[in-house]
Coordinates of C-alpha atoms in Angstrom, one line a residue:
E946 CA 54.2 11.0 28.0
Q947 CA 50.9 9.2 26.9
S948 CA 50.2 5.6 26.0
H949 CA 47.3 5.1 23.4
L950 CA 45.5 1.7 23.0
L951 CA 44.9 0.9 19.5
V952 CA 42.2 -1.7 18.8
S953 CA 41.3 -2.9 15.0
V954 CA 37.6 -2.6 14.6
P955 CA 36.4 -4.0 11.5
T956 CA 34.1 -1.5 9.2
D957 CA 32.7 -4.5 6.9
N958 CA 30.6 -6.5 9.1
S959 CA 29.6 -9.0 6.6
N960 CA 32.0 -11.8 8.0
M961 CA 31.1 -10.7 11.6
S962 CA 29.7 -13.5 13.9
N963 CA 26.8 -12.4 15.6
L964 CA 26.7 -13.6 19.3
S965 CA 22.9 -12.3 20.0
G966 CA 20.7 -14.6 21.8
T967 CA 20.0 -15.9 25.4
W968 CA 22.3 -18.3 26.6
K969 CA 22.1 -20.9 29.3
L970 CA 25.6 -22.4 30.8
E971 CA 25.7 -26.3 30.0
K972 CA 29.2 -27.3 31.4
N973 CA 32.3 -25.9 33.0
E974 CA 36.1 -27.1 32.1
N975 CA 38.7 -26.0 35.0
F976 CA 36.3 -23.4 36.3
D977 CA 37.4 -23.8 39.9
A978 CA 41.1 -23.6 39.4
Y979 CA 40.4 -20.4 37.2
L980 CA 38.8 -18.5 40.0
K981 CA 41.5 -19.6 42.4
A982 CA 44.1 -18.3 40.0
L983 CA 42.1 -15.0 39.9
G984 CA 42.7 -14.7 43.6
M985 CA 39.1 -15.7 44.7
G986 CA 38.5 -17.5 48.1
T987 CA 37.3 -20.8 48.8
V988 CA 33.8 -20.0 49.7
K989 CA 33.4 -17.3 46.8
V990 CA 34.8 -19.9 44.3
K991 CA 32.3 -22.6 45.7
L992 CA 29.4 -20.1 45.4
A993 CA 30.5 -19.0 41.7
S994 CA 30.9 -22.9 40.5
A995 CA 27.7 -23.6 41.9
T996 CA 26.0 -21.0 39.7
T997 CA 24.0 -21.7 36.5
P998 CA 24.4 -18.4 34.4
T999 CA 22.0 -17.1 31.8
M1000 CA 23.8 -14.8 29.2
E1001 CA 21.7 -12.3 27.7
I1002 CA 23.5 -10.6 24.4
K1003 CA 22.4 -7.9 22.0
Q1004 CA 24.9 -7.3 19.5
D1005 CA 24.2 -4.6 16.8
G1006 CA 27.6 -4.5 14.6
T1007 CA 30.4 -3.8 17.1
H1008 CA 28.0 -2.5 20.1
F1009 CA 27.3 -5.4 22.8
F1010 CA 24.7 -5.3 25.5
I1011 CA 25.7 -8.4 28.0
K1012 CA 23.5 -9.0 30.6
T1013 CA 24.9 -12.4 33.0
S1014 CA 22.2 -13.4 35.4
T1015 CA 22.2 -15.9 38.2
M1016 CA 20.2 -16.6 41.3
L1017 CA 22.5 -14.4 43.3
S1018 CA 23.2 -11.6 40.9
S1019 CA 23.2 -10.0 37.7
Q1020 CA 26.1 -8.0 35.7
V1021 CA 25.1 -5.9 32.8
M1022 CA 28.1 -4.6 30.2
D1023 CA 27.0 -2.2 27.6
F1024 CA 29.9 -1.2 25.3
N1025 CA 31.2 -0.8 21.6
A1026 CA 34.2 -2.9 20.5
G1027 CA 37.5 -1.1 21.0
D1028 CA 36.1 0.6 23.9
T1029 CA 37.4 0.8 27.6
F1030 CA 34.7 0.5 30.1
P1031 CA 33.9 -0.1 33.9
T1032 CA 32.1 -3.1 35.1
D1033 CA 31.4 -4.9 38.4
I1034 CA 30.7 -8.6 39.6
P1035 CA 28.1 -8.1 42.0
G1036 CA 28.6 -10.9 45.2
I1037 CA 31.5 -11.9 43.5
T1038 CA 34.0 -8.8 43.7
T1039 CA 33.5 -5.5 45.9
G1040 CA 34.8 -2.9 43.2
K1041 CA 34.8 -2.0 39.6
W1042 CA 37.0 -3.7 37.1
Q1043 CA 38.4 -1.8 34.0
C1044 CA 37.7 -3.6 30.8
E1045 CA 39.4 -3.1 27.5
S1046 CA 37.5 -4.8 24.5
S1047 CA 38.2 -6.0 20.9
W1048 CA 36.3 -7.7 18.1
D1049 CA 37.8 -9.5 15.4
G1050 CA 34.9 -10.5 13.4
S1051 CA 34.2 -13.7 15.2
V1052 CA 35.8 -13.6 18.8
L1053 CA 34.7 -10.8 21.3
K1054 CA 38.0 -10.2 23.8
T1055 CA 37.6 -8.7 27.0
V1056 CA 40.6 -7.9 29.3
A1057 CA 39.4 -7.1 32.4
T1058 CA 41.8 -5.6 35.3
P1059 CA 40.7 -5.3 39.2
G1060 CA 40.2 -1.9 40.7
P1061 CA 42.0 -1.0 44.1
E1062 CA 39.1 -2.4 46.0
D1063 CA 40.0 -5.9 44.7
K1064 CA 43.8 -5.6 45.2
D1065 CA 44.2 -9.3 45.7
L1066 CA 42.6 -10.2 42.4
Q1067 CA 44.5 -10.9 39.1
P1068 CA 43.6 -9.2 35.8
T1069 CA 42.2 -11.9 33.3
T1070 CA 41.2 -12.1 29.8
I1071 CA 37.7 -13.3 28.5
L1072 CA 36.8 -14.5 24.9
R1073 CA 33.4 -14.9 23.7
E1074 CA 32.9 -17.0 20.4
I1075 CA 30.4 -19.3 18.6
S1076 CA 31.6 -22.8 18.1
G1077 CA 28.8 -25.0 16.4
D1078 CA 25.3 -24.2 18.3
Q1079 CA 27.4 -23.1 21.5
L1080 CA 28.5 -20.0 22.8
V1081 CA 32.4 -20.8 24.4
Q1082 CA 33.5 -18.3 27.1
T1083 CA 37.2 -18.9 27.6
F1084 CA 38.8 -17.7 30.6
K1085 CA 42.7 -17.1 31.2
V1086 CA 44.5 -15.8 34.3
G1087 CA 48.3 -16.6 34.0
D1088 CA 48.9 -19.9 32.9
I1089 CA 45.4 -21.3 33.8
T1090 CA 42.6 -21.7 31.2
A1091 CA 38.9 -22.4 31.6
K1092 CA 35.8 -22.6 29.5
R1093 CA 32.3 -22.4 30.1
Y1094 CA 29.9 -23.8 27.3
Y1095 CA 26.5 -22.2 26.8
K1096 CA 23.5 -23.5 24.8
R1097 CA 20.9 -21.0 23.1
S1098 CA 17.9 -20.7 25.0
S1099 CA 16.2 -18.6 22.7

């Protein structure tokens, strides 16, 4: 028996938000608690919390290229909304994560499930959306929610 993931991807792009730009982290809310709930150890929580990532997003309709860079590492995701794709988080986790993406016109949603190498980590949901002049990234695992606020740098 096969299971199928159905994702609604809008065909009319006129009402879609555009997340394109280079974004620099300004502040975190509850990020340490989120990382702990995700299953990360104390040292990696401190490393991840101490970084100030820059996120470069190139969006063409429902195609996304997202590069998140810190002094420690870079993560690149290149996908179409509605796709399932693998990614990794160098320096933070050891294995590949399986991601399911969707786009509702204003919010990019990614559900990331850790691979077998990261069996101690929990699945997580990440939302990206524009709010005023900021890009807000909302992270959810279990009943813990965290936010990261980014300001456009170019």
